[in-house]
C-alpha cells in the first residue's frame, strides 16, 4: 500500500512556542491531505482538509490562525501549531488521498505533541 | 447530523470469533471503512465496503447493509496481537470527508 510519513514522531515544546509537523506521501501524489487530532481514548477528530495549492478548509471550532496548514506540493503538507499551550498537547495524525483510488486514505504514523 | 455508533469495549478469547458492530447516520454515503489502531499508533486500513454484502480478507471480514445503516467487522481465529481499537469510518457528509466512530477497544485474552 501507499506510504505516508510524518516528522517528528514526538516533540516536546514550551508553552508559547510554535511547532511544525511535516506530512509526506512517499510513493504517490497526494491531491488531498487531512489533519486529525486524537485525545486519549477518543476517536480521530478531523481538523482540516487541504488540497494542493489551495487554502485549507477548517472544521468548525478549529482556529485557522492557530493551526496553520500548508500544502505546497503534491507530496508535502505541514501543520504549524502556533503559540502552543498545554491544551494543544495531543496526537496529531495526517492522512493523504491520491487522485487514482478516490476514497482510500493512507495515514501517517502520527506525531505526539507535548506542550509544557 | 452525522452519527456513528460502535461499542466502546469488547473482550474475546484467543482462537475465538468476534463481531464488532457499527451503525451510522450520515448525510451522504460513499463507502464504509474499518481501521485497526494500536495504542499510540496511527490507524491502519482493514477493509472498505461500498456495496451491500460481505467482503472477506483472510481472518477479517466486513459486512455492509446500506438500507439499515449497519456494518460489522468479523475477526476469526483471534490472536493476541489483534488486541487493538477498531474504528468504523464512513465516507460521507456534506464535504465528502471520512467520519470516524469512537472506536471499539478489543481485548483478546489467552
GROMACS .gro file of C-alpha atoms in nm:
model
  226
    1UNK     CA    1   0.000   0.000   0.000
    2UNK     CA    2   0.090   0.367  -0.020
    3UNK     CA    3   0.326   0.513   0.242
    4UNK     CA    4   0.281   0.836   0.433
    5UNK     CA    5   0.547   0.964   0.670
    6UNK     CA    6   0.527   1.219   0.947
    7UNK     CA    7   0.804   1.408   1.117
    8UNK     CA    8   0.874   1.440   1.401
    9UNK     CA    9   0.718   1.138   1.571
   10UNK     CA   10   0.742   1.304   1.910
   11UNK     CA   11   0.801   1.663   2.011
   12UNK     CA   12   0.808   1.845   2.341
   13UNK     CA   13   0.792   2.222   2.335
   14UNK     CA   14   0.746   2.505   2.579
   15UNK     CA   15   0.425   2.698   2.609
   16UNK     CA   16   0.419   2.995   2.371
   17UNK     CA   17   0.647   2.845   2.108
   18UNK     CA   18   0.548   2.716   1.765
   19UNK     CA   19   0.586   2.364   1.632
   20UNK     CA   20   0.584   2.244   1.273
   21UNK     CA   21   0.479   1.891   1.177
   22UNK     CA   22   0.551   1.756   0.830
   23UNK     CA   23   0.346   1.501   0.641
   24UNK     CA   24   0.483   1.342   0.324
   25UNK     CA   25   0.340   1.096   0.076
   26UNK     CA   26   0.640   0.888  -0.025
   27UNK     CA   27   0.526   0.690  -0.327
   28UNK     CA   28   0.221   0.867  -0.463
   29UNK     CA   29   0.094   1.216  -0.531
   30UNK     CA   30  -0.148   1.330  -0.264
   31UNK     CA   31  -0.402   1.564  -0.413
   32UNK     CA   32  -0.573   1.595  -0.075
   33UNK     CA   33  -0.430   1.576   0.274
   34UNK     CA   34  -0.616   1.565   0.601
   35UNK     CA   35  -0.508   1.658   0.952
   36UNK     CA   36  -0.662   1.490   1.256
   37UNK     CA   37  -0.604   1.514   1.626
   38UNK     CA   38  -0.681   1.244   1.875
   39UNK     CA   39  -0.714   1.272   2.252
   40UNK     CA   40  -0.651   0.966   2.468
   41UNK     CA   41  -0.920   0.702   2.430
   42UNK     CA   42  -1.110   0.922   2.185
   43UNK     CA   43  -1.168   0.894   1.815
   44UNK     CA   44  -0.995   1.090   1.544
   45UNK     CA   45  -1.124   1.443   1.502
   46UNK     CA   46  -1.080   1.600   1.161
   47UNK     CA   47  -0.918   1.940   1.191
   48UNK     CA   48  -0.879   2.045   0.829
   49UNK     CA   49  -0.864   1.931   0.470
   50UNK     CA   50  -0.612   2.070   0.226
   51UNK     CA   51  -0.584   2.040  -0.148
   52UNK     CA   52  -0.250   2.106  -0.315
   53UNK     CA   53  -0.209   2.472  -0.399
   54UNK     CA   54  -0.529   2.578  -0.224
   55UNK     CA   55  -0.613   2.714   0.118
   56UNK     CA   56  -0.710   2.455   0.375
   57UNK     CA   57  -1.072   2.404   0.474
   58UNK     CA   58  -1.103   2.400   0.852
   59UNK     CA   59  -1.365   2.216   1.051
   60UNK     CA   60  -1.593   2.410   1.279
   61UNK     CA   61  -1.425   2.506   1.603
   62UNK     CA   62  -1.069   2.475   1.471
   63UNK     CA   63  -0.878   2.803   1.479
   64UNK     CA   64  -0.715   2.861   1.142
   65UNK     CA   65  -0.476   3.120   1.284
   66UNK     CA   66  -0.355   2.878   1.547
   67UNK     CA   67  -0.322   2.570   1.330
   68UNK     CA   68  -0.154   2.683   1.009
   69UNK     CA   69  -0.171   2.432   0.726
   70UNK     CA   70   0.032   2.450   0.409
   71UNK     CA   71   0.003   2.206   0.119
   72UNK     CA   72   0.266   2.344  -0.114
   73UNK     CA   73   0.330   2.034  -0.320
   74UNK     CA   74   0.167   1.705  -0.412
   75UNK     CA   75   0.385   1.520  -0.161
   76UNK     CA   76   0.413   1.756   0.135
   77UNK     CA   77   0.177   1.921   0.381
   78UNK     CA   78   0.274   2.093   0.704
   79UNK     CA   79   0.080   2.174   1.018
   80UNK     CA   80   0.219   2.450   1.239
   81UNK     CA   81   0.081   2.485   1.588
   82UNK     CA   82   0.143   2.849   1.676
   83UNK     CA   83   0.182   2.981   2.030
   84UNK     CA   84   0.128   2.633   2.168
   85UNK     CA   85  -0.044   2.581   2.502
   86UNK     CA   86  -0.064   2.271   2.721
   87UNK     CA   87  -0.419   2.205   2.597
   88UNK     CA   88  -0.275   2.162   2.247
   89UNK     CA   89  -0.094   1.851   2.368
   90UNK     CA   90  -0.235   1.568   2.160
   91UNK     CA   91  -0.167   1.305   1.898
   92UNK     CA   92  -0.174   1.463   1.552
   93UNK     CA   93  -0.221   1.236   1.251
   94UNK     CA   94  -0.216   1.324   0.886
   95UNK     CA   95  -0.359   1.123   0.602
   96UNK     CA   96  -0.332   1.153   0.228
   97UNK     CA   97  -0.553   1.068  -0.063
   98UNK     CA   98  -0.436   1.030  -0.422
   99UNK     CA   99  -0.625   1.104  -0.738
  100UNK     CA  100  -0.641   0.742  -0.852
  101UNK     CA  101  -0.838   0.547  -0.587
  102UNK     CA  102  -1.057   0.836  -0.487
  103UNK     CA  103  -1.183   0.725  -0.147
  104UNK     CA  104  -0.890   0.548   0.011
  105UNK     CA  105  -0.686   0.745   0.262
  106UNK     CA  106  -0.345   0.647   0.390
  107UNK     CA  107  -0.244   0.752   0.738
  108UNK     CA  108   0.089   0.872   0.864
  109UNK     CA  109   0.233   0.728   1.185
  110UNK     CA  110   0.129   1.029   1.391
  111UNK     CA  111   0.308   1.294   1.597
  112UNK     CA  112   0.283   1.308   1.975
  113UNK     CA  113   0.297   1.674   2.082
  114UNK     CA  114   0.353   1.762   2.445
  115UNK     CA  115   0.344   2.128   2.546
  116UNK     CA  116   0.496   2.202   2.885
  117UNK     CA  117  -2.621   1.536   1.160
  118UNK     CA  118  -2.353   1.273   1.147
  119UNK     CA  119  -2.355   0.985   1.391
  120UNK     CA  120  -2.154   0.665   1.402
  121UNK     CA  121  -2.207   0.422   1.687
  122UNK     CA  122  -1.999   0.124   1.789
  123UNK     CA  123  -1.947  -0.049   2.124
  124UNK     CA  124  -1.681   0.103   2.344
  125UNK     CA  125  -1.512  -0.216   2.456
  126UNK     CA  126  -1.523  -0.588   2.385
  127UNK     CA  127  -1.337  -0.887   2.523
  128UNK     CA  128  -1.279  -1.217   2.349
  129UNK     CA  129  -1.067  -1.530   2.386
  130UNK     CA  130  -0.770  -1.626   2.173
  131UNK     CA  131  -0.880  -1.853   1.888
  132UNK     CA  132  -1.243  -1.740   1.904
  133UNK     CA  133  -1.453  -1.528   1.668
  134UNK     CA  134  -1.569  -1.175   1.748
  135UNK     CA  135  -1.809  -0.943   1.566
  136UNK     CA  136  -1.785  -0.567   1.608
  137UNK     CA  137  -2.097  -0.379   1.501
  138UNK     CA  138  -2.126  -0.027   1.365
  139UNK     CA  139  -2.437   0.174   1.288
  140UNK     CA  140  -2.427   0.505   1.108
  141UNK     CA  141  -2.642   0.801   1.013
  142UNK     CA  142  -2.472   1.040   0.774
  143UNK     CA  143  -2.595   1.296   0.525
  144UNK     CA  144  -2.408   1.122   0.244
  145UNK     CA  145  -2.252   0.783   0.186
  146UNK     CA  146  -1.964   0.685  -0.037
  147UNK     CA  147  -1.844   0.381   0.148
  148UNK     CA  148  -1.751   0.247   0.490
  149UNK     CA  149  -1.402   0.173   0.618
  150UNK     CA  150  -1.270  -0.031   0.906
  151UNK     CA  151  -0.934   0.058   1.055
  152UNK     CA  152  -0.723  -0.105   1.324
  153UNK     CA  153  -0.538   0.120   1.564
  154UNK     CA  154  -0.287   0.005   1.825
  155UNK     CA  155  -0.228   0.238   2.119
  156UNK     CA  156  -0.009   0.533   2.024
  157UNK     CA  157  -0.005   0.444   1.657
  158UNK     CA  158  -0.191   0.565   1.351
  159UNK     CA  159  -0.484   0.368   1.208
  160UNK     CA  160  -0.413   0.101   0.951
  161UNK     CA  161  -0.660   0.010   0.677
  162UNK     CA  162  -0.852  -0.316   0.713
  163UNK     CA  163  -1.145  -0.303   0.473
  164UNK     CA  164  -1.369  -0.093   0.252
  165UNK     CA  165  -1.733  -0.166   0.167
  166UNK     CA  166  -1.940   0.042  -0.070
  167UNK     CA  167  -2.193  -0.221  -0.186
  168UNK     CA  168  -2.413  -0.441   0.032
  169UNK     CA  169  -2.271  -0.773   0.130
  170UNK     CA  170  -1.972  -0.943   0.280
  171UNK     CA  171  -1.608  -0.873   0.191
  172UNK     CA  172  -1.366  -1.138   0.311
  173UNK     CA  173  -0.993  -1.085   0.352
  174UNK     CA  174  -0.813  -1.360   0.536
  175UNK     CA  175  -0.916  -1.373   0.902
  176UNK     CA  176  -1.109  -1.047   0.870
  177UNK     CA  177  -1.445  -0.996   0.701
  178UNK     CA  178  -1.663  -0.687   0.679
  179UNK     CA  179  -2.033  -0.666   0.606
  180UNK     CA  180  -2.245  -0.374   0.493
  181UNK     CA  181  -2.619  -0.308   0.472
  182UNK     CA  182  -2.681   0.038   0.335
  183UNK     CA  183  -3.058   0.023   0.386
  184UNK     CA  184  -3.005  -0.047   0.756
  185UNK     CA  185  -2.709   0.186   0.801
  186UNK     CA  186  -2.522  -0.107   0.951
  187UNK     CA  187  -2.186  -0.275   0.920
  188UNK     CA  188  -1.988  -0.530   1.114
  189UNK     CA  189  -1.627  -0.643   1.126
  190UNK     CA  190  -1.576  -1.013   1.188
  191UNK     CA  191  -1.244  -1.136   1.322
  192UNK     CA  192  -1.179  -1.511   1.317
  193UNK     CA  193  -0.912  -1.721   1.488
  194UNK     CA  194  -0.831  -1.435   1.721
  195UNK     CA  195  -0.469  -1.377   1.812
  196UNK     CA  196  -0.324  -1.178   2.099
  197UNK     CA  197  -0.190  -0.922   1.851
  198UNK     CA  198  -0.548  -0.844   1.747
  199UNK     CA  199  -0.589  -0.655   2.075
  200UNK     CA  200  -0.640  -0.300   1.948
  201UNK     CA  201  -0.905  -0.039   1.879
  202UNK     CA  202  -1.118  -0.090   1.572
  203UNK     CA  203  -1.252   0.222   1.407
  204UNK     CA  204  -1.557   0.234   1.184
  205UNK     CA  205  -1.545   0.529   0.944
  206UNK     CA  206  -1.796   0.646   0.686
  207UNK     CA  207  -1.710   0.842   0.379
  208UNK     CA  208  -1.993   1.089   0.366
  209UNK     CA  209  -2.119   1.418   0.496
  210UNK     CA  210  -2.160   1.740   0.303
  211UNK     CA  211  -1.785   1.775   0.248
  212UNK     CA  212  -1.729   1.414   0.147
  213UNK     CA  213  -1.494   1.354   0.438
  214UNK     CA  214  -1.412   1.046   0.641
  215UNK     CA  215  -1.618   1.050   0.961
  216UNK     CA  216  -1.490   0.827   1.240
  217UNK     CA  217  -1.674   0.645   1.514
  218UNK     CA  218  -1.522   0.647   1.862
  219UNK     CA  219  -1.369   0.306   1.816
  220UNK     CA  220  -1.413  -0.029   1.985
  221UNK     CA  221  -1.131  -0.142   2.211
  222UNK     CA  222  -1.091  -0.517   2.172
  223UNK     CA  223  -0.901  -0.714   2.433
  224UNK     CA  224  -0.801  -1.068   2.340
  225UNK     CA  225  -0.730  -1.290   2.639
  226UNK     CA  226  -0.549  -1.626   2.646
   0.00000   0.00000   0.00000
